[in-house]
PDB file of C-alpha atoms in Angstrom:
ATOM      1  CA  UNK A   1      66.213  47.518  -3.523  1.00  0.00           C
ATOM      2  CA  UNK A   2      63.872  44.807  -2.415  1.00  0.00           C
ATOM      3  CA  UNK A   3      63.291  43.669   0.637  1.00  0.00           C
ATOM      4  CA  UNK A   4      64.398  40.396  -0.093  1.00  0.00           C
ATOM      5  CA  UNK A   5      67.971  41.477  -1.519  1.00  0.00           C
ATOM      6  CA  UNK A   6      68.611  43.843   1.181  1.00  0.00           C
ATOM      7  CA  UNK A   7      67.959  40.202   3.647  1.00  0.00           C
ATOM      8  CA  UNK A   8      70.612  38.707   1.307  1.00  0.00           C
ATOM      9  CA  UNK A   9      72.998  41.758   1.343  1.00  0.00           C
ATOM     10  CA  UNK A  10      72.619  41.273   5.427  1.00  0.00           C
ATOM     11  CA  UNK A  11      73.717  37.878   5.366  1.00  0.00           C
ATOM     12  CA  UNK A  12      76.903  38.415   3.251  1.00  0.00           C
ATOM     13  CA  UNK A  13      77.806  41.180   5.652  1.00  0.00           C
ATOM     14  CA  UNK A  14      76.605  38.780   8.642  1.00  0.00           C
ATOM     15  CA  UNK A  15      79.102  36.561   7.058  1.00  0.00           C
ATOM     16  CA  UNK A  16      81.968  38.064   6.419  1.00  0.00           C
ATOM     17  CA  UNK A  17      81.652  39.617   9.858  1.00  0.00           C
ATOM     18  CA  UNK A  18      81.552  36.171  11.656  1.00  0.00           C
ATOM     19  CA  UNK A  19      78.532  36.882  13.280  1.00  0.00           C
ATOM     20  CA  UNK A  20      77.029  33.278  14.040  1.00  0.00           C
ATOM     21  CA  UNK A  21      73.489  34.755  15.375  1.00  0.00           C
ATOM     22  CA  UNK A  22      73.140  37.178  13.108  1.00  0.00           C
ATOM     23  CA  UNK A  23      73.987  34.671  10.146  1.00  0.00           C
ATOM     24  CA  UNK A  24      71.880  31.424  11.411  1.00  0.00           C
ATOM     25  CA  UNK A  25      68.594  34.112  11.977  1.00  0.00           C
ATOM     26  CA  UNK A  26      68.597  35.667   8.686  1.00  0.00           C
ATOM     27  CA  UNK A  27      69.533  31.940   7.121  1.00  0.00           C
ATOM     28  CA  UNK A  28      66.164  30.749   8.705  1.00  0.00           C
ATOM     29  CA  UNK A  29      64.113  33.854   7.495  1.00  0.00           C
ATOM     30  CA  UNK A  30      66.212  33.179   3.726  1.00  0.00           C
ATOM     31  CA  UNK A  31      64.916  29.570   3.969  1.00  0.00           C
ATOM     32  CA  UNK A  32      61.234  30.306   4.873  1.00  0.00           C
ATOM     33  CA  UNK A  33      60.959  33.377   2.153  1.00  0.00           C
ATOM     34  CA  UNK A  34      62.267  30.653  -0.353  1.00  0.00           C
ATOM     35  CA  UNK A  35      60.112  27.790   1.099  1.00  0.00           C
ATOM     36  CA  UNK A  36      56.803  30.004   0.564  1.00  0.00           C
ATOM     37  CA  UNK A  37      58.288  31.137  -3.079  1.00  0.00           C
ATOM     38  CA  UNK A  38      58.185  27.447  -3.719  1.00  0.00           C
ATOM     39  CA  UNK A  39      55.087  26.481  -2.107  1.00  0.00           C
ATOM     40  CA  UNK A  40      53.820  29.553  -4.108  1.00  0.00           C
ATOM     41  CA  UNK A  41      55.771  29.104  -7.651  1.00  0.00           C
ATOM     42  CA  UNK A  42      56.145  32.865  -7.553  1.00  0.00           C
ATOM     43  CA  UNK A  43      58.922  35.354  -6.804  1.00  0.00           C
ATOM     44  CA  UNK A  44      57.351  37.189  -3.168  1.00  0.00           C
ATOM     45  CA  UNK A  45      56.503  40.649  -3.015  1.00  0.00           C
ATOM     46  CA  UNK A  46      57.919  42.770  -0.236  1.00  0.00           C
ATOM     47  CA  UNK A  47      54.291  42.658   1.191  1.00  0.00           C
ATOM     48  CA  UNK A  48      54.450  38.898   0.945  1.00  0.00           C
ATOM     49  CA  UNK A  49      58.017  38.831   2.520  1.00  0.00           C
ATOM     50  CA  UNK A  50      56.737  41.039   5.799  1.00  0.00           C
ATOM     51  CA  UNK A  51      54.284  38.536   6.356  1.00  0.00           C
ATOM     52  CA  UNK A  52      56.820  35.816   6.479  1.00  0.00           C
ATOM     53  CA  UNK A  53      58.707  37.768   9.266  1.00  0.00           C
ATOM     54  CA  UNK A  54      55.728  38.520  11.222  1.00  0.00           C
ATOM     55  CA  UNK A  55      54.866  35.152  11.088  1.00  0.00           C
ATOM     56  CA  UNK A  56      58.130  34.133  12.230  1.00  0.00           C
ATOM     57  CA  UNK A  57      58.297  36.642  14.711  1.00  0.00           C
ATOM     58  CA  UNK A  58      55.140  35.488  16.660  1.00  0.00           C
ATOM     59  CA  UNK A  59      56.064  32.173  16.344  1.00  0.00           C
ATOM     60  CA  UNK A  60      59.820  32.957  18.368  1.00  0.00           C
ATOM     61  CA  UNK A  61      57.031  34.839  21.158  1.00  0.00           C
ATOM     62  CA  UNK A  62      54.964  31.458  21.144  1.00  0.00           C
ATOM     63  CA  UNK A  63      58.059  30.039  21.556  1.00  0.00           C
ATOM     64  CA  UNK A  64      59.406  32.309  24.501  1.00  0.00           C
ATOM     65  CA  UNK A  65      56.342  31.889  26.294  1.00  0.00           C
ATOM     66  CA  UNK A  66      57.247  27.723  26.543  1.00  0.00           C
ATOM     67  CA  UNK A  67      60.654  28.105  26.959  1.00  0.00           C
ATOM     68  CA  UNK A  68      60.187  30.403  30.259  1.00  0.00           C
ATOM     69  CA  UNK A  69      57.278  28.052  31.407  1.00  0.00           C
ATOM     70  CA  UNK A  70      59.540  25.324  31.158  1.00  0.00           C
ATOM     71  CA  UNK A  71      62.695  26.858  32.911  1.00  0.00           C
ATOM     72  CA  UNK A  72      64.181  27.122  29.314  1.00  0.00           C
ATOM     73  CA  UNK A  73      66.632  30.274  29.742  1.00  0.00           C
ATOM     74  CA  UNK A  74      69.055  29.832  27.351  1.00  0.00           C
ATOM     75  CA  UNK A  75      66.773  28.716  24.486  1.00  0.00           C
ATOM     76  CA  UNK A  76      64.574  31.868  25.331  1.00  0.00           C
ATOM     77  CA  UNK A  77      67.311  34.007  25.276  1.00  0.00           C
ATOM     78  CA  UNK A  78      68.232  32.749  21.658  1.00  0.00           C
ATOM     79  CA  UNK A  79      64.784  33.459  20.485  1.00  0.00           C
ATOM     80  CA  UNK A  80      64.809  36.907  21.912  1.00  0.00           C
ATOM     81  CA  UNK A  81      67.531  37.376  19.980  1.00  0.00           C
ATOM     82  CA  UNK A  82      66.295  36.186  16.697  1.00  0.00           C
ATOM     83  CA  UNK A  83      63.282  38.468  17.506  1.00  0.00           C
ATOM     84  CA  UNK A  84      65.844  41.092  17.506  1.00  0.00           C
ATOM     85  CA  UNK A  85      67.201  40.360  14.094  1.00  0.00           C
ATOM     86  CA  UNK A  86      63.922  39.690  12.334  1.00  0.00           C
ATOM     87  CA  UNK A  87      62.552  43.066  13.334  1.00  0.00           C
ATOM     88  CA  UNK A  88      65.318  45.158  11.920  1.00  0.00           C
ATOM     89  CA  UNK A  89      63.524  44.138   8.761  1.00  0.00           C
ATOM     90  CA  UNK A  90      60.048  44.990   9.928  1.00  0.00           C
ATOM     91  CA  UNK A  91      58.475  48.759   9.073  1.00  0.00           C
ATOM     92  CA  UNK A  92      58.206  50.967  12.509  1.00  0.00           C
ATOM     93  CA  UNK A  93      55.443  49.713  14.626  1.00  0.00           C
ATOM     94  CA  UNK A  94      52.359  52.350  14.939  1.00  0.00           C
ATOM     95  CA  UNK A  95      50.926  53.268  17.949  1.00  0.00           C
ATOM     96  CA  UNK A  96      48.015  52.948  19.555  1.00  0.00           C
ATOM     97  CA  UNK A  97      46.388  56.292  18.473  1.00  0.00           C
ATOM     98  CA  UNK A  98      47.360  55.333  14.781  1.00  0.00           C
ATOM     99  CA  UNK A  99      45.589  51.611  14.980  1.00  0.00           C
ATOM    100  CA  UNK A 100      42.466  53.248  16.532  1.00  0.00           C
ATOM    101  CA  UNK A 101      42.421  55.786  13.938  1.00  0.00           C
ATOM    102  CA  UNK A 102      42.636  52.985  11.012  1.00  0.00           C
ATOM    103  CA  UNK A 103      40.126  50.603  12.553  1.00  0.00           C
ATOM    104  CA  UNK A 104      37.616  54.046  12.739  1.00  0.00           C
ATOM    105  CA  UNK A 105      38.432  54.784   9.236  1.00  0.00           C
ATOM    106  CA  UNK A 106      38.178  50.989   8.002  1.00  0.00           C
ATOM    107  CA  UNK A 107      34.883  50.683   9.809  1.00  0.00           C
ATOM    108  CA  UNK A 108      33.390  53.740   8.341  1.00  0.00           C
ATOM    109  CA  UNK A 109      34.662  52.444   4.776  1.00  0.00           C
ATOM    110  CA  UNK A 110      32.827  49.288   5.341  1.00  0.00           C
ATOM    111  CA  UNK A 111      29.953  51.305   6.188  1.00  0.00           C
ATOM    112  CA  UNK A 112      28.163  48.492   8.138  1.00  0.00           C
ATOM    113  CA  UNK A 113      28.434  48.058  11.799  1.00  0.00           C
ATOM    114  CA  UNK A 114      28.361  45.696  14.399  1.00  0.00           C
ATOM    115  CA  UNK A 115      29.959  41.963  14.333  1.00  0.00           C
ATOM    116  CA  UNK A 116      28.768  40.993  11.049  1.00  0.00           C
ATOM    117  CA  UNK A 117      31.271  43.522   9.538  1.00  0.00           C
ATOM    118  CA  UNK A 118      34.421  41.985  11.676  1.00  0.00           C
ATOM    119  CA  UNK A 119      35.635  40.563   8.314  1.00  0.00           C
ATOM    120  CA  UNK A 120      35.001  42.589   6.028  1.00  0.00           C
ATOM    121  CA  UNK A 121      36.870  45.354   8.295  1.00  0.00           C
ATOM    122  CA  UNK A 122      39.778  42.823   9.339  1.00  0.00           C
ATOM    123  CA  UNK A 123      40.778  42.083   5.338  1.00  0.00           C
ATOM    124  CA  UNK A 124      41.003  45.957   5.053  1.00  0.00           C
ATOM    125  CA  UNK A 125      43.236  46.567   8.119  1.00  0.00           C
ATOM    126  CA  UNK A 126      45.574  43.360   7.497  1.00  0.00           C
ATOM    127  CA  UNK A 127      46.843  44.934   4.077  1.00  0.00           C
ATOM    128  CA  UNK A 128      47.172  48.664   5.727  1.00  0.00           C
ATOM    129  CA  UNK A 129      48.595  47.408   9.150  1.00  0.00           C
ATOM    130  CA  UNK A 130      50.479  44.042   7.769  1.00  0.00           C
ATOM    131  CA  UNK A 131      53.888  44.073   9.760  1.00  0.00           C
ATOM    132  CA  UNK A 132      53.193  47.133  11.528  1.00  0.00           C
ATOM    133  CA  UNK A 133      50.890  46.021  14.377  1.00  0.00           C
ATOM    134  CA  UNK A 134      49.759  42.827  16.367  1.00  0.00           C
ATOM    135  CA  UNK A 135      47.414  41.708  13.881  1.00  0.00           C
ATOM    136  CA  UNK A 136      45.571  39.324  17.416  1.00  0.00           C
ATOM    137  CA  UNK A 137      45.388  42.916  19.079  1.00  0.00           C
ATOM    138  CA  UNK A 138      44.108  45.182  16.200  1.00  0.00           C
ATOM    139  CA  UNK A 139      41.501  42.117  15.759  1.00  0.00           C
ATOM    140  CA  UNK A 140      40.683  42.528  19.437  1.00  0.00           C
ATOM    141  CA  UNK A 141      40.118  46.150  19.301  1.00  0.00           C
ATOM    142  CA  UNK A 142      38.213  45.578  16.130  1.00  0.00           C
ATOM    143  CA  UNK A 143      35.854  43.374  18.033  1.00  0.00           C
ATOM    144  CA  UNK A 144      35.713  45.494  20.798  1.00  0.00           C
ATOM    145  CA  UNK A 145      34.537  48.422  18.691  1.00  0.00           C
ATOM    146  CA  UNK A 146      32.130  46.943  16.924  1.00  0.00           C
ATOM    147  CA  UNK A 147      30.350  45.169  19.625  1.00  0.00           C
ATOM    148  CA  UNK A 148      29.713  48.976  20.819  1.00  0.00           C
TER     149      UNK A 148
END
């Protein structure tokens, strides 16, 4: 089952369960998956799909961070709990000792150091780590390591 179904499958049970959140959070993530599909003229891969709700996700965070500086309660409360839905559908999250150890085995597969190799390094880790870690953080580490 793909990724995408199982979203779909979610939001018939969402449905017939009369769960308004629930149902108006994995509408928006069905609308964006089908937006990109457009923009892209091509049926998404799961791959593709995760990076649609990562996306998503961090922009709901953006999002939290205005609504709090702006005394915004209730709307940060509803995008904490779209958060919530989104990442049901998002792999577990690694930790820290499993990002270090991929950014020491992508820099040794690059097999150049310091910040020159920052891209070459990143485009490995974003397909290994896509939905799995803070891209921002992993890229901060990644800097971090190779400046060393």
């Amino acid at each position: 089952m793909t990724l995408k179904s199982r979203i779909t499958d979610d939001m018939k049970a969402a449905m017939r369960a009369k769960d308004a959140r629930r149902l108006s959070a994995i509408r928006l993530l069905l609308a964006s998956i089908k937006q990109r599909e457009v923009d892209e003229r091509r049926e998404l891969s799961d791959n593709d799909v995760l990076a649609v709700i990562d996306k998503m996700v961090k922009q709901r965070r953006d999002s939290i961070a205005q609504f709090d500086a702006g005394n915004r309660r209730d709307l940060a409360d509803a995008e904490r709990a779209e958060i919530g839905v989104l990442e049901t559908y998002l792999p577990k999250r690694l930790s820290d000792a499993e990002i270090d150890a991929a950014i020491a085995a992508a820099i040794a597969h690059a097999g150049v150091a310091g910040p020159p190799a920052m891209g070459k390094v990143m485009a490995e880790l974003k397909t290994q780590l896509a939905g799995r870690a803070d891209m921002s953080a992993v890229s901060a580490k990644v800097k971090a390591k190779l400046a060393s």
